[in-house]
C-alpha positions as YAML, in Angstrom:
chain: A
units: angstrom
residues:
- id: 1
  name: MET
  ca: [108.17, 89.56, 137.07]
- id: 2
  name: PRO
  ca: [111.82, 89.07, 137.35]
- id: 3
  name: THR
  ca: [113.62, 85.92, 135.58]
- id: 4
  name: ALA
  ca: [114.13, 82.87, 137.80]
- id: 5
  name: PRO
  ca: [118.07, 82.33, 138.22]
- id: 6
  name: TYR
  ca: [117.94, 78.75, 137.11]
- id: 7
  name: SER
  ca: [117.56, 77.25, 133.81]
- id: 8
  name: LEU
  ca: [115.27, 74.27, 133.49]
- id: 9
  name: SER
  ca: [116.41, 71.42, 131.17]
- id: 10
  name: GLU
  ca: [114.87, 68.10, 131.84]
- id: 11
  name: LEU
  ca: [111.36, 66.96, 133.67]
- id: 12
  name: ILE
  ca: [112.74, 64.35, 135.78]
- id: 13
  name: GLY
  ca: [109.71, 63.48, 137.77]
- id: 14
  name: LYS
  ca: [106.00, 64.28, 138.60]
- id: 15
  name: GLY
  ca: [104.30, 64.04, 141.89]
- id: 16
  name: SER
  ca: [100.73, 64.99, 143.29]
- id: 17
  name: PHE
  ca: [101.29, 69.01, 143.17]
- id: 18
  name: GLY
  ca: [104.38, 69.62, 141.27]
- id: 19
  name: ARG
  ca: [107.12, 68.67, 138.79]
- id: 20
  name: VAL
  ca: [110.92, 68.16, 139.15]
- id: 21
  name: TYR
  ca: [113.43, 69.39, 136.80]
- id: 22
  name: LYS
  ca: [117.03, 69.06, 136.42]
- id: 23
  name: ALA
  ca: [118.10, 72.56, 136.04]
- id: 24
  name: ARG
  ca: [121.50, 74.64, 136.21]
- id: 25
  name: GLY
  ca: [122.12, 78.16, 138.05]
- id: 26
  name: ILE
  ca: [122.53, 80.68, 135.43]
- id: 27
  name: LYS
  ca: [125.40, 82.47, 137.41]
- id: 28
  name: SER
  ca: [126.88, 79.65, 139.31]
- id: 29
  name: GLY
  ca: [126.58, 76.87, 136.49]
- id: 30
  name: GLN
  ca: [125.84, 74.32, 139.62]
- id: 31
  name: LEU
  ca: [123.52, 71.44, 138.47]
- id: 32
  name: VAL
  ca: [120.38, 71.15, 140.92]
- id: 33
  name: ALA
  ca: [116.85, 69.59, 141.00]
- id: 34
  name: VAL
  ca: [114.07, 72.03, 140.89]
- id: 35
  name: LYS
  ca: [110.89, 71.06, 142.47]
- id: 36
  name: ILE
  ca: [108.23, 73.34, 141.27]
- id: 37
  name: ILE
  ca: [105.00, 73.35, 143.16]
- id: 38
  name: ASN
  ca: [101.53, 75.35, 141.88]
- id: 39
  name: ILE
  ca: [100.08, 76.49, 145.15]
- id: 40
  name: ASP
  ca: [96.85, 76.95, 143.30]
- id: 41
  name: ASN
  ca: [96.61, 73.53, 141.99]
- id: 42
  name: GLY
  ca: [97.51, 72.06, 145.19]
- id: 43
  name: ASP
  ca: [94.73, 73.75, 147.06]
- id: 44
  name: ALA
  ca: [92.25, 73.13, 144.54]
- id: 45
  name: LEU
  ca: [92.85, 69.20, 144.55]
- id: 46
  name: ASP
  ca: [92.19, 69.32, 148.43]
- id: 47
  name: PRO
  ca: [90.52, 72.42, 149.73]
- id: 48
  name: GLY
  ca: [91.45, 71.82, 152.94]
- id: 49
  name: ALA
  ca: [95.16, 71.70, 152.32]
- id: 50
  name: ASP
  ca: [97.45, 74.22, 153.03]
- id: 51
  name: THR
  ca: [100.15, 73.91, 150.11]
- id: 52
  name: PHE
  ca: [102.22, 76.91, 150.84]
- id: 53
  name: GLY
  ca: [102.05, 76.10, 154.68]
- id: 54
  name: ASP
  ca: [103.38, 72.30, 153.91]
- id: 55
  name: ILE
  ca: [106.26, 73.68, 151.61]
- id: 56
  name: LEU
  ca: [107.34, 75.94, 154.17]
- id: 57
  name: LYS
  ca: [107.39, 73.34, 156.88]
- id: 58
  name: GLU
  ca: [109.31, 71.01, 154.21]
- id: 59
  name: VAL
  ca: [111.80, 74.03, 153.84]
- id: 60
  name: GLU
  ca: [112.06, 74.64, 157.56]
- id: 61
  name: THR
  ca: [112.98, 70.87, 157.95]
- id: 62
  name: LEU
  ca: [115.44, 70.71, 155.39]
- id: 63
  name: LYS
  ca: [117.17, 73.92, 156.81]
- id: 64
  name: LEU
  ca: [117.20, 72.53, 160.43]
- id: 65
  name: LEU
  ca: [118.90, 69.24, 159.06]
- id: 66
  name: GLY
  ca: [121.18, 71.42, 156.93]
- id: 67
  name: SER
  ca: [122.55, 73.56, 159.87]
- id: 68
  name: ALA
  ca: [123.04, 70.58, 161.96]
- id: 69
  name: GLY
  ca: [125.28, 69.19, 159.23]
- id: 70
  name: ALA
  ca: [123.30, 66.24, 158.87]
- id: 71
  name: LYS
  ca: [124.48, 63.30, 156.65]
- id: 72
  name: ASN
  ca: [123.11, 61.55, 154.00]
- id: 73
  name: VAL
  ca: [120.07, 64.13, 153.68]
- id: 74
  name: ASN
  ca: [119.20, 65.78, 150.37]
- id: 75
  name: ILE
  ca: [119.62, 69.59, 151.41]
- id: 76
  name: VAL
  ca: [117.63, 72.47, 150.29]
- id: 77
  name: LEU
  ca: [119.80, 75.15, 148.61]
- id: 78
  name: ASP
  ca: [117.09, 77.68, 147.52]
- id: 79
  name: VAL
  ca: [113.39, 78.41, 147.80]
- id: 80
  name: LEU
  ca: [111.75, 80.85, 145.29]
- id: 81
  name: LEU
  ca: [108.10, 82.38, 144.68]
- id: 82
  name: VAL
  ca: [107.75, 82.51, 140.88]
- id: 83
  name: GLY
  ca: [104.38, 83.76, 140.10]
- id: 84
  name: HIS
  ca: [101.79, 81.18, 141.67]
- id: 85
  name: THR
  ca: [104.58, 78.69, 141.99]
- id: 86
  name: ILE
  ca: [107.10, 77.88, 144.70]
- id: 87
  name: TRP
  ca: [110.58, 76.57, 143.27]
- id: 88
  name: MET
  ca: [112.36, 74.40, 146.03]
- id: 89
  name: VAL
  ca: [115.95, 73.96, 145.02]
- id: 90
  name: THR
  ca: [117.79, 70.91, 145.91]
- id: 91
  name: GLU
  ca: [121.07, 69.18, 145.41]
- id: 92
  name: TYR
  ca: [120.79, 67.06, 142.07]
- id: 93
  name: CYS
  ca: [121.39, 63.16, 142.33]
- id: 94
  name: ALA
  ca: [122.10, 61.88, 138.67]
- id: 95
  name: GLY
  ca: [121.85, 58.18, 139.91]
- id: 96
  name: GLY
  ca: [118.23, 58.69, 140.75]
- id: 97
  name: SER
  ca: [116.19, 56.99, 143.26]
- id: 98
  name: VAL
  ca: [116.86, 53.42, 144.60]
- id: 99
  name: SER
  ca: [113.58, 52.43, 143.16]
- id: 100
  name: THR
  ca: [114.74, 53.55, 139.64]
- id: 101
  name: LEU
  ca: [117.75, 51.58, 140.01]
- id: 102
  name: MET
  ca: [115.89, 48.51, 140.79]
- id: 103
  name: LYS
  ca: [114.00, 48.69, 137.58]
- id: 104
  name: PRO
  ca: [116.34, 46.29, 135.31]
- id: 105
  name: SER
  ca: [115.75, 43.37, 137.59]
- id: 106
  name: GLY
  ca: [112.72, 44.53, 140.00]
- id: 107
  name: TYR
  ca: [115.25, 44.11, 142.99]
- id: 108
  name: LEU
  ca: [118.87, 44.46, 144.09]
- id: 109
  name: PRO
  ca: [121.17, 41.99, 145.07]
- id: 110
  name: GLU
  ca: [122.91, 42.13, 148.72]
- id: 111
  name: GLN
  ca: [126.12, 43.76, 147.81]
- id: 112
  name: TRP
  ca: [123.94, 46.84, 147.19]
- id: 113
  name: ILE
  ca: [121.51, 46.48, 149.92]
- id: 114
  name: ILE
  ca: [124.09, 46.64, 152.52]
- id: 115
  name: PRO
  ca: [125.59, 49.97, 151.87]
- id: 116
  name: ILE
  ca: [122.20, 51.47, 150.84]
- id: 117
  name: LEU
  ca: [120.58, 50.53, 153.95]
- id: 118
  name: ARG
  ca: [123.61, 51.47, 156.34]
- id: 119
  name: GLU
  ca: [123.70, 55.10, 154.64]
- id: 120
  name: VAL
  ca: [120.00, 55.42, 154.91]
- id: 121
  name: ALA
  ca: [120.19, 54.20, 158.71]
- id: 122
  name: GLU
  ca: [122.74, 57.10, 159.24]
- id: 123
  name: ALA
  ca: [120.42, 59.67, 157.51]
- id: 124
  name: ILE
  ca: [117.43, 58.47, 159.72]
- id: 125
  name: TYR
  ca: [120.00, 58.83, 162.77]
- id: 126
  name: TRP
  ca: [120.43, 62.52, 161.96]
- id: 127
  name: VAL
  ca: [116.55, 63.08, 161.26]
- id: 128
  name: HIS
  ca: [115.69, 61.70, 164.62]
- id: 129
  name: ARG
  ca: [118.34, 63.31, 166.41]
- id: 130
  name: GLN
  ca: [116.81, 66.74, 165.30]
- id: 131
  name: GLY
  ca: [113.39, 65.56, 166.63]
- id: 132
  name: ILE
  ca: [111.84, 64.76, 163.18]
- id: 133
  name: ILE
  ca: [109.85, 61.95, 162.15]
- id: 134
  name: HIS
  ca: [110.07, 61.49, 158.20]
- id: 135
  name: ARG
  ca: [107.13, 59.33, 157.97]
- id: 136
  name: ASP
  ca: [107.76, 58.33, 154.49]
- id: 137
  name: ILE
  ca: [110.82, 56.20, 154.08]
- id: 138
  name: LYS
  ca: [110.76, 53.90, 151.21]
- id: 139
  name: CYS
  ca: [112.92, 53.28, 148.02]
- id: 140
  name: ALA
  ca: [111.42, 56.07, 146.09]
- id: 141
  name: ASN
  ca: [112.67, 58.33, 148.59]
- id: 142
  name: VAL
  ca: [116.27, 57.39, 148.62]
- id: 143
  name: LEU
  ca: [118.47, 59.01, 145.95]
- id: 144
  name: VAL
  ca: [121.97, 57.53, 144.86]
- id: 145
  name: THR
  ca: [124.54, 60.05, 143.26]
- id: 146
  name: GLU
  ca: [126.77, 59.08, 140.50]
- id: 147
  name: ALA
  ca: [129.76, 58.98, 142.86]
- id: 148
  name: GLY
  ca: [127.67, 56.51, 145.08]
- id: 149
  name: GLY
  ca: [126.51, 58.83, 147.82]
- id: 150
  name: VAL
  ca: [123.07, 57.93, 149.23]
- id: 151
  name: GLN
  ca: [120.47, 60.70, 150.19]
- id: 152
  name: LEU
  ca: [117.19, 60.62, 152.03]
- id: 153
  name: CYS
  ca: [114.80, 63.02, 150.50]
- id: 154
  name: ASP
  ca: [111.19, 64.20, 150.34]
- id: 155
  name: PHE
  ca: [110.35, 65.77, 153.73]
- id: 156
  name: GLY
  ca: [106.81, 66.91, 152.61]
- id: 157
  name: VAL
  ca: [105.23, 64.82, 155.24]
- id: 158
  name: ALA
  ca: [107.76, 65.08, 157.90]
- id: 159
  name: GLY
  ca: [106.71, 65.89, 161.51]
- id: 160
  name: LEU
  ca: [108.66, 67.86, 163.99]
- id: 161
  name: MET
  ca: [108.50, 66.83, 167.72]
- id: 162
  name: GLU
  ca: [109.24, 69.26, 170.42]
- id: 163
  name: THR
  ca: [110.73, 66.96, 172.74]
- id: 164
  name: LYS
  ca: [112.14, 63.28, 172.60]
- id: 165
  name: PHE
  ca: [108.99, 62.20, 174.28]
- id: 166
  name: ASP
  ca: [106.51, 63.91, 172.30]
- id: 167
  name: LYS
  ca: [103.84, 61.76, 170.00]
- id: 168
  name: ARG
  ca: [102.35, 62.60, 166.73]
- id: 169
  name: SER
  ca: [98.68, 61.69, 165.81]
- id: 170
  name: THR
  ca: [98.40, 62.78, 162.06]
- id: 171
  name: VAL
  ca: [97.98, 59.92, 159.75]
- id: 172
  name: THR
  ca: [100.45, 59.97, 157.05]
- id: 173
  name: GLY
  ca: [102.75, 58.18, 154.66]
- id: 174
  name: SER
  ca: [102.51, 55.43, 152.09]
- id: 175
  name: LEU
  ca: [99.96, 52.54, 153.06]
- id: 176
  name: HIS
  ca: [102.63, 49.37, 152.73]
- id: 177
  name: TRP
  ca: [105.40, 51.23, 154.63]
- id: 178
  name: MET
  ca: [103.01, 52.43, 157.33]
- id: 179
  name: ALA
  ca: [103.51, 50.88, 161.09]
- id: 180
  name: PRO
  ca: [100.28, 49.26, 162.30]
- id: 181
  name: GLU
  ca: [99.71, 52.18, 165.20]
- id: 182
  name: LEU
  ca: [99.43, 54.55, 162.28]
- id: 183
  name: PHE
  ca: [96.11, 53.05, 161.73]
- id: 184
  name: ASN
  ca: [94.76, 53.59, 165.15]
- id: 185
  name: PRO
  ca: [93.75, 57.05, 165.54]
- id: 186
  name: THR
  ca: [93.63, 57.05, 169.20]
- id: 187
  name: VAL
  ca: [97.17, 55.88, 169.38]
- id: 188
  name: LYS
  ca: [100.18, 58.56, 169.33]
- id: 189
  name: TYR
  ca: [103.28, 57.60, 167.52]
- id: 190
  name: GLY
  ca: [106.77, 58.51, 167.35]
- id: 191
  name: THR
  ca: [109.94, 57.85, 165.57]
- id: 192
  name: GLU
  ca: [109.08, 54.03, 165.87]
- id: 193
  name: VAL
  ca: [107.13, 54.52, 162.69]
- id: 194
  name: ASP
  ca: [110.42, 55.42, 160.59]
- id: 195
  name: ILE
  ca: [111.96, 52.27, 162.03]
- id: 196
  name: TRP
  ca: [109.10, 50.01, 160.67]
- id: 197
  name: ALA
  ca: [109.28, 51.88, 157.25]
- id: 198
  name: PHE
  ca: [113.06, 51.35, 157.08]
- id: 199
  name: GLY
  ca: [112.24, 47.52, 157.59]
- id: 200
  name: SER
  ca: [109.56, 47.90, 154.92]
- id: 201
  name: MET
  ca: [112.12, 49.56, 152.57]
- id: 202
  name: ALA
  ca: [114.69, 46.69, 153.30]
- id: 203
  name: TYR
  ca: [112.02, 44.35, 152.32]
- id: 204
  name: GLU
  ca: [111.29, 46.29, 149.37]
- id: 205
  name: VAL
  ca: [114.61, 46.61, 148.13]
- id: 206
  name: ALA
  ca: [115.31, 43.00, 148.40]
- id: 207
  name: SER
  ca: [112.13, 41.42, 146.92]
- id: 208
  name: GLY
  ca: [110.93, 44.12, 144.72]
- id: 209
  name: LEU
  ca: [107.46, 44.80, 146.44]
- id: 210
  name: PRO
  ca: [106.87, 46.44, 149.99]
- id: 211
  name: PRO
  ca: [105.51, 44.01, 152.52]
- id: 212
  name: ASN
  ca: [101.90, 42.95, 151.92]
- id: 213
  name: ALA
  ca: [101.75, 44.71, 148.52]
- id: 214
  name: ASN
  ca: [98.72, 42.74, 147.41]
- id: 215
  name: PHE
  ca: [96.65, 43.71, 150.32]
- id: 216
  name: ARG
  ca: [95.28, 47.26, 149.48]
- id: 217
  name: ASP
  ca: [92.26, 47.72, 151.48]
- id: 218
  name: ILE
  ca: [93.09, 50.79, 153.75]
- id: 219
  name: SER
  ca: [90.09, 50.23, 155.94]
- id: 220
  name: ARG
  ca: [91.25, 46.91, 157.17]
- id: 221
  name: PHE
  ca: [94.98, 47.37, 156.61]
- id: 222
  name: GLY
  ca: [95.75, 48.00, 160.30]
- id: 223
  name: THR
  ca: [93.86, 45.02, 161.39]
- id: 224
  name: TYR
  ca: [95.34, 42.86, 158.67]
- id: 225
  name: LEU
  ca: [99.04, 43.79, 160.03]
- id: 226
  name: LYS
  ca: [98.12, 42.68, 163.60]
- id: 227
  name: HIS
  ca: [97.89, 39.24, 162.07]
- id: 228
  name: HIS
  ca: [100.32, 39.20, 159.12]
- id: 229
  name: CYS
  ca: [103.39, 40.84, 160.61]
- id: 230
  name: PRO
  ca: [105.68, 40.91, 157.46]
- id: 231
  name: ARG
  ca: [108.77, 38.61, 157.11]
- id: 232
  name: LEU
  ca: [111.17, 38.31, 154.36]
- id: 233
  name: GLU
  ca: [111.27, 34.36, 153.15]
- id: 234
  name: GLY
  ca: [113.16, 32.63, 150.83]
- id: 235
  name: ASP
  ca: [116.57, 30.94, 150.33]
- id: 236
  name: ARG
  ca: [118.18, 33.90, 148.27]
- id: 237
  name: TYR
  ca: [118.05, 35.98, 151.10]
- id: 238
  name: SER
  ca: [120.98, 36.02, 153.76]
- id: 239
  name: PRO
  ca: [119.89, 35.31, 157.61]
- id: 240
  name: GLY
  ca: [121.43, 38.88, 158.53]
- id: 241
  name: LEU
  ca: [119.20, 40.61, 156.02]
- id: 242
  name: LYS
  ca: [115.84, 38.55, 157.21]
- id: 243
  name: ASP
  ca: [116.92, 39.31, 160.81]
- id: 244
  name: LEU
  ca: [117.15, 43.16, 160.28]
- id: 245
  name: ILE
  ca: [113.98, 43.17, 158.40]
- id: 246
  name: ALA
  ca: [112.38, 41.27, 161.45]
- id: 247
  name: CYS
  ca: [113.73, 43.45, 164.26]
- id: 248
  name: CYS
  ca: [112.30, 46.45, 162.45]
- id: 249
  name: LEU
  ca: [108.70, 44.97, 161.46]
- id: 250
  name: VAL
  ca: [107.72, 44.55, 165.08]
- id: 251
  name: GLU
  ca: [103.79, 45.05, 165.67]
- id: 252
  name: ASN
  ca: [104.33, 46.38, 169.27]
- id: 253
  name: ALA
  ca: [106.07, 49.95, 168.61]
- id: 254
  name: ALA
  ca: [107.68, 49.73, 172.04]
- id: 255
  name: GLN
  ca: [109.54, 46.76, 171.27]
- id: 256
  name: ARG
  ca: [110.93, 48.18, 167.98]
- id: 257
  name: PRO
  ca: [114.79, 49.37, 168.57]
- id: 258
  name: PRO
  ca: [115.82, 52.97, 168.05]
- id: 259
  name: ILE
  ca: [117.64, 53.88, 165.02]
- id: 260
  name: LYS
  ca: [121.04, 53.69, 166.92]
- id: 261
  name: ASP
  ca: [120.41, 50.01, 167.81]
- id: 262
  name: ILE
  ca: [119.76, 49.42, 164.08]
- id: 263
  name: GLN
  ca: [122.92, 50.88, 163.18]
- id: 264
  name: ARG
  ca: [124.64, 48.62, 165.40]
- id: 265
  name: HIS
  ca: [122.97, 45.44, 163.48]
- id: 266
  name: PRO
  ca: [125.52, 42.82, 162.57]
- id: 267
  name: TYR
  ca: [124.16, 43.18, 158.78]
- id: 268
  name: ILE
  ca: [125.40, 46.68, 158.41]
- id: 269
  name: PHE
  ca: [127.64, 47.66, 161.37]
- id: 270
  name: GLU
  ca: [131.20, 48.29, 160.37]
- id: 271
  name: THR
  ca: [130.77, 47.10, 156.70]
- id: 272
  name: GLU
  ca: [132.00, 50.39, 155.26]
- id: 273
  name: SER
  ca: [135.41, 48.73, 154.05]
- id: 274
  name: THR
  ca: [133.77, 45.74, 152.59]
- id: 275
  name: TYR
  ca: [130.55, 47.31, 150.94]
- id: 276
  name: PRO
  ca: [131.62, 51.10, 150.57]
- id: 277
  name: ALA
  ca: [129.11, 53.77, 149.58]
- id: 278
  name: VAL
  ca: [131.36, 54.66, 146.74]
- id: 279
  name: SER
  ca: [130.76, 51.10, 145.08]
- id: 280
  name: LEU
  ca: [127.10, 52.21, 144.37]
- id: 281
  name: SER
  ca: [128.58, 54.28, 141.64]
- id: 282
  name: LYS
  ca: [128.92, 50.91, 139.67]
- id: 283
  name: LEU
  ca: [125.25, 50.34, 140.19]
- id: 284
  name: VAL
  ca: [124.32, 53.48, 138.62]
- id: 285
  name: SER
  ca: [126.70, 52.83, 135.72]
- id: 286
  name: ALA
  ca: [124.95, 49.54, 135.06]
- id: 287
  name: TYR
  ca: [121.66, 50.87, 135.19]
- id: 288
  name: LYS
  ca: [122.75, 53.66, 132.66]
- id: 289
  name: VAL
  ca: [123.97, 50.74, 130.37]
- id: 290
  name: TRP
  ca: [120.45, 49.09, 130.71]
- id: 291
  name: GLU
  ca: [118.75, 52.30, 130.01]
- id: 292
  name: ALA
  ca: [120.84, 53.05, 126.96]
- id: 293
  name: GLN
  ca: [119.72, 49.86, 125.68]
- id: 294
  name: GLY
  ca: [116.22, 50.44, 125.57]
- id: 295
  name: GLY
  ca: [115.14, 49.99, 129.23]
- id: 296
  name: SER
  ca: [112.39, 52.46, 130.40]
- id: 297
  name: ARG
  ca: [113.25, 54.63, 133.24]
- id: 298
  name: LEU
  ca: [110.74, 55.67, 136.24]
- id: 299
  name: SER
  ca: [110.66, 58.65, 137.73]
- id: 300
  name: LEU
  ca: [113.53, 59.79, 140.28]
- id: 301
  name: PHE
  ca: [111.41, 61.58, 142.48]
- id: 302
  name: SER
  ca: [107.93, 59.94, 142.67]
- id: 303
  name: PRO
  ca: [106.47, 56.63, 143.69]
- id: 304
  name: GLY
  ca: [105.32, 54.32, 141.02]
- id: 305
  name: GLY
  ca: [107.03, 56.46, 138.33]
- id: 306
  name: ALA
  ca: [106.25, 59.90, 136.93]
- id: 307
  name: GLN
  ca: [102.82, 59.87, 135.28]
- id: 308
  name: ARG
  ca: [101.91, 61.64, 132.09]
- id: 309
  name: ASP
  ca: [100.48, 65.02, 131.83]
- id: 310
  name: LEU
  ca: [98.88, 65.77, 128.50]
- id: 311
  name: ASN
  ca: [98.33, 69.44, 129.55]
- id: 312
  name: LEU
  ca: [101.86, 70.54, 129.73]
- id: 313
  name: GLY
  ca: [101.91, 73.69, 128.15]
- id: 314
  name: SER
  ca: [105.67, 74.39, 127.55]
- id: 315
  name: GLU
  ca: [108.26, 72.83, 125.53]
- id: 316
  name: LEU
  ca: [109.69, 71.08, 128.43]
- id: 317
  name: SER
  ca: [106.54, 68.87, 128.35]
- id: 318
  name: SER
  ca: [107.62, 66.97, 125.37]
- id: 319
  name: VAL
  ca: [109.25, 64.30, 127.56]
- id: 320
  name: ALA
  ca: [106.04, 63.27, 128.56]
- id: 321
  name: ASP
  ca: [105.06, 61.73, 125.24]
- id: 322
  name: ASP
  ca: [105.44, 58.11, 126.34]
- id: 323
  name: GLU
  ca: [107.42, 57.34, 129.53]
- id: 324
  name: TRP
  ca: [110.05, 59.24, 131.46]
- id: 325
  name: ASN
  ca: [112.97, 58.21, 129.59]
- id: 326
  name: PHE
  ca: [115.99, 60.53, 129.37]
- id: 327
  name: SER
  ca: [118.08, 58.78, 126.95]
- id: 328
  name: THR
  ca: [119.03, 60.91, 124.00]
- id: 329
  name: ILE
  ca: [120.17, 58.00, 122.03]
- id: 330
  name: SER
  ca: [118.05, 56.85, 119.31]
- id: 331
  name: SER
  ca: [117.02, 53.44, 118.38]
- id: 332
  name: LEU
  ca: [119.17, 53.88, 115.05]
- id: 333
  name: ASP
  ca: [122.27, 54.70, 116.91]
- id: 334
  name: GLN
  ca: [122.35, 52.29, 119.80]
- id: 335
  name: PRO
  ca: [125.76, 51.42, 120.82]
- id: 336
  name: ASP
  ca: [126.90, 48.09, 120.84]
- id: 337
  name: VAL
  ca: [127.68, 46.87, 124.29]
- id: 338
  name: SER
  ca: [131.00, 45.61, 124.78]
- id: 339
  name: ASP
  ca: [131.72, 42.20, 126.52]
- id: 340
  name: SER
  ca: [133.43, 44.16, 129.54]
- id: 341
  name: LEU
  ca: [130.10, 46.03, 129.89]
- id: 342
  name: HIS
  ca: [128.23, 43.03, 129.47]
- id: 343
  name: SER
  ca: [130.07, 41.52, 132.13]
- id: 344
  name: VAL
  ca: [129.67, 44.47, 134.58]
- id: 345
  name: PHE
  ca: [126.01, 44.24, 134.29]
- id: 346
  name: VAL
  ca: [125.69, 40.69, 134.99]
- id: 347
  name: GLU
  ca: [127.94, 41.01, 138.13]
- id: 348
  name: THR
  ca: [125.91, 44.03, 139.17]
- id: 349
  name: TYR
  ca: [122.14, 42.82, 138.57]
- id: 350
  name: ASN
  ca: [123.21, 38.92, 138.92]
- id: 351
  name: ALA
  ca: [122.14, 38.60, 135.18]
- id: 352
  name: ALA
  ca: [118.59, 39.18, 136.19]
- id: 353
  name: ALA
  ca: [118.00, 41.13, 133.07]
- id: 354
  name: GLU
  ca: [119.49, 41.16, 129.74]
- id: 355
  name: PRO
  ca: [120.60, 45.06, 128.54]
- id: 356
  name: TRP
  ca: [122.86, 43.60, 125.97]
- id: 357
  name: ALA
  ca: [119.77, 42.65, 123.75]
- id: 358
  name: GLN
  ca: [119.56, 45.12, 121.21]
- id: 359
  name: PRO
  ca: [115.82, 46.68, 120.96]
- id: 360
  name: GLN
  ca: [113.96, 45.72, 117.94]
- id: 361
  name: LYS
  ca: [113.18, 48.58, 115.41]
- id: 362
  name: PRO
  ca: [109.51, 49.34, 115.26]
- id: 363
  name: LEU
  ca: [107.41, 47.78, 112.42]
- id: 364
  name: PRO
  ca: [106.56, 50.18, 109.56]
- id: 365
  name: TYR
  ca: [103.06, 51.62, 110.38]
- id: 366
  name: ARG
  ca: [100.34, 49.93, 108.20]
- id: 367
  name: ARG
  ca: [96.92, 51.35, 108.22]
- id: 368
  name: ARG
  ca: [94.25, 48.71, 109.28]
- id: 369
  name: GLN
  ca: [91.76, 48.19, 106.40]
- id: 370
  name: PRO
  ca: [88.13, 48.28, 107.19]
- id: 371
  name: PRO
  ca: [86.10, 44.85, 107.49]
- id: 372
  name: PRO
  ca: [84.95, 43.73, 103.92]
- id: 373
  name: ASN
  ca: [81.13, 44.23, 104.84]
- id: 374
  name: MET
  ca: [81.68, 47.67, 105.74]
- id: 375
  name: LYS
  ca: [81.43, 50.49, 103.56]
- id: 376
  name: MET
  ca: [83.89, 53.18, 103.71]
- id: 377
  name: PRO
  ca: [82.81, 56.24, 105.81]
- id: 378
  name: LYS
  ca: [81.06, 59.17, 103.87]
- id: 379
  name: ALA
  ca: [83.14, 61.83, 105.87]
- id: 380
  name: PRO
  ca: [86.83, 61.92, 106.71]
- id: 381
  name: LEU
  ca: [87.84, 61.44, 110.23]
- id: 382
  name: GLU
  ca: [91.25, 63.70, 110.13]
- id: 383
  name: LYS
  ca: [89.83, 66.60, 111.80]
- id: 384
  name: LEU
  ca: [87.02, 64.68, 114.08]
- id: 385
  name: PHE
  ca: [88.87, 66.12, 117.23]
- id: 386
  name: ASP
  ca: [89.38, 69.91, 116.18]
- id: 387
  name: PRO
  ca: [86.57, 71.80, 117.69]
- id: 388
  name: ASN
  ca: [86.72, 74.44, 115.30]
- id: 389
  name: THR
  ca: [86.04, 72.04, 112.15]
- id: 390
  name: ILE
  ca: [82.47, 71.91, 111.08]
- id: 391
  name: THR
  ca: [81.75, 68.19, 110.44]
- id: 392
  name: ASN
  ca: [78.90, 65.81, 109.93]
- id: 393
  name: TYR
  ca: [80.44, 62.86, 111.17]
- id: 394
  name: GLN
  ca: [77.88, 62.20, 113.87]
- id: 395
  name: ASP
  ca: [75.01, 61.69, 111.30]
- id: 396
  name: ASN
  ca: [77.11, 59.65, 109.04]
- id: 397
  name: ALA
  ca: [78.25, 57.38, 111.83]
- id: 398
  name: ARG
  ca: [74.53, 56.43, 112.62]
- id: 399
  name: SER
  ca: [74.44, 54.91, 109.34]
- id: 400
  name: PHE
  ca: [76.80, 52.32, 110.33]
...
């Protein structure tokens, strides 16, 4: 089998059917993200699935956007068939997802919300312009580069519309970002579902949770939304942000504004000079300060953080020992956070977290002694879980 032209370095995320690695082109030296999808595993988890077809759909969607010169979209660079896996190579965003950058405080201040929403709205404009419905807009699917660029990613559930009047009927997306009409199987839907999801994402980045986060009954969620249309409430949010979210989270899809109107909302319209996208590089830097001081980092590409996989067979799986934390700084050589960095973090996250607090060193391990009334086991336990070891542990255990 020919050698893949990319060298994998770090595991940076894990989804339902695959993993995402930081990688570098062997010849070009270009830093990229490689999404590796196991075709057989995807189809085994869902016998009715067409993993290969889904991947091709995502690739074609991204190619369509790339050929159109779409802005703020994470473009696919290469697609390879390697054994029983597909390697999808995309641009690498070292800053991570917006949900990752929210981790230190749980939410983001509005000085960052404004440029993020403005740039995501620009991405949605290009997506809709090409007749595409994204169908999964949320903070976990918005990436930020170290330079402050914003990119919409994960087009795995995107739907194509042949004409601007076409409507879709397939129910897909993430529950708390889904528009009410998606829960009615008899109703066709269009790009309006992305407007609702955009409002839900704005709600999420401001409050830390998507709308109606405590309600999880999918069978009654559509009915619940009809009587509980989400609104962002609280004195710490500006009237402009509240109004933008209210404009998007309208129960009647026909009354939701198109993305062009969203872009002209006073909250984000013509804010480039006051809140430039490049300023987000400061947010990325502050996050790295927090991470270096012991903060745990969630997945860059998957909702809810990447989960551990205890069955990873390669050396690259070693990052899954605890959480996805890519810092190479040990607890013994943590750098001191200077007053200047301290002030940068306070200003960036509104002092909602304390990254300057040095993490405590782990206490030395001490073996727990058995209770006084328990006799010591007659057989050692060290090889209990070794299938090749003969032990009479089970028989001895019955006596206790």
